[in-house]
Amino acid sequence: MIPQFATSMAEILPAVILLSLGLLLNIGEAQDRLAKPTISFEPVSGIALEGGIVIIKCAVDINVPKWIYIFRGQEMVFNGTQDSNETAVFTIVNVTSTNRGIYRCIYDLLVPNQRRSSSSNVIRLTVLGTNAPLSILHPAAVEVNVGGKLNMSCSTASNGRCLYYQDSKFQLAEGRNNVTVSIINLSFCDEGNYTCYCLVEVNNSTVFSARSNIMQVTVSGKLTDRPEAKNKFATEGTDYNLTLALILIVTSFIVLILTSAILGVTLPKRKIAMSQTHIRDETELQDISD
């Protein structure tokens, strides 16, 4: 009985060990596997019009430096670094039929060692043959004082939600079609070129309109109120203090050298004079003694 049990255990034990090793390897791979990115469109319908706008977002829930790639089919259309878990955003302006297709994204983890994630989900962009409605941003140009208020409105052919951007990068505000939007307490950082576009309904689909004209915003005020002017004055003050300190150091060094030189000349003369006086005194003493 015991020999049979020992034989059975000898046959089963290797299989148990191999199974345990396989489970450990799978657990290690699962822990080492990078989080899968997620790609999406804005608007979420994934439908765009000719001349319109579509926004592609790749979200990665890892708060470390990484390099993100967005592909249409096998063609890479965007790449860039992200330092945090913020979503990478790629905007296609003036959409054409060449932009239709399947999109996906991946990323490379840069630290502690470079590793590549698996591919995200895939999404399809459909481009309709209809031209996107125009958007108009009012006024065309405006000058506002520091601390003042900027009023603007975006209008398009149909009602919808409009988004306002500065230099095509930073979304500043949003509002309804042809409704005034205000930005208060302006600073010189608010200078730049402003644009807008709107979400509208076309053929029962939610799409973006075409991007508007450019509105140039100028902020007026004292020169010293500008950040670059303040930095310049601060730098000039620092440079002035540094220059003054260098002048004082150099002057002190020159004075020290001159003093040493003068002492080097005068001291030997005094020693010689004192030696001659001492010799003369001894001679006089000898004369008196004689």
PDB file of C-alpha atoms in Angstrom, residues 39 41 56 70-75 77 99-105 120-126:
ATOM      1  CA  ILE A  39      -9.282  56.180 -27.270  1.00  0.00           C
ATOM      2  CA  PHE A  41     -13.811  60.933 -30.251  1.00  0.00           C
ATOM      3  CA  ILE A  56      -9.320  62.464 -30.747  1.00  0.00           C
ATOM      4  CA  ILE A  70      -2.222  57.751 -32.209  1.00  0.00           C
ATOM      5  CA  PHE A  71      -2.621  55.753 -35.403  1.00  0.00           C
ATOM      6  CA  ARG A  72      -5.062  55.816 -38.291  1.00  0.00           C
ATOM      7  CA  GLY A  73      -4.768  52.296 -39.616  1.00  0.00           C
ATOM      8  CA  GLN A  74      -1.009  51.731 -39.732  1.00  0.00           C
ATOM      9  CA  GLU A  75      -0.158  55.430 -40.165  1.00  0.00           C
ATOM     10  CA  VAL A  77      -0.863  60.746 -37.028  1.00  0.00           C
ATOM     11  CA  ASN A  99      -9.201  61.505 -42.372  1.00  0.00           C
ATOM     12  CA  ARG A 100     -11.820  58.745 -42.278  1.00  0.00           C
ATOM     13  CA  GLY A 101     -10.757  55.367 -40.983  1.00  0.00           C
ATOM     14  CA  ILE A 102     -10.010  53.353 -37.856  1.00  0.00           C
ATOM     15  CA  TYR A 103      -8.042  54.952 -35.021  1.00  0.00           C
ATOM     16  CA  ARG A 104      -6.203  53.444 -32.076  1.00  0.00           C
ATOM     17  CA  CYS A 105      -3.480  54.515 -29.639  1.00  0.00           C
ATOM     18  CA  SER A 120      -6.242  50.519 -27.200  1.00  0.00           C
ATOM     19  CA  ASN A 121      -9.745  49.864 -28.345  1.00  0.00           C
ATOM     20  CA  VAL A 122     -10.391  50.884 -31.957  1.00  0.00           C
ATOM     21  CA  ILE A 123     -12.836  53.568 -33.114  1.00  0.00           C
ATOM     22  CA  ARG A 124     -13.985  54.540 -36.594  1.00  0.00           C
ATOM     23  CA  LEU A 125     -14.253  58.084 -37.939  1.00  0.00           C
ATOM     24  CA  THR A 126     -16.925  58.645 -40.548  1.00  0.00           C
TER      25      THR A 126
END
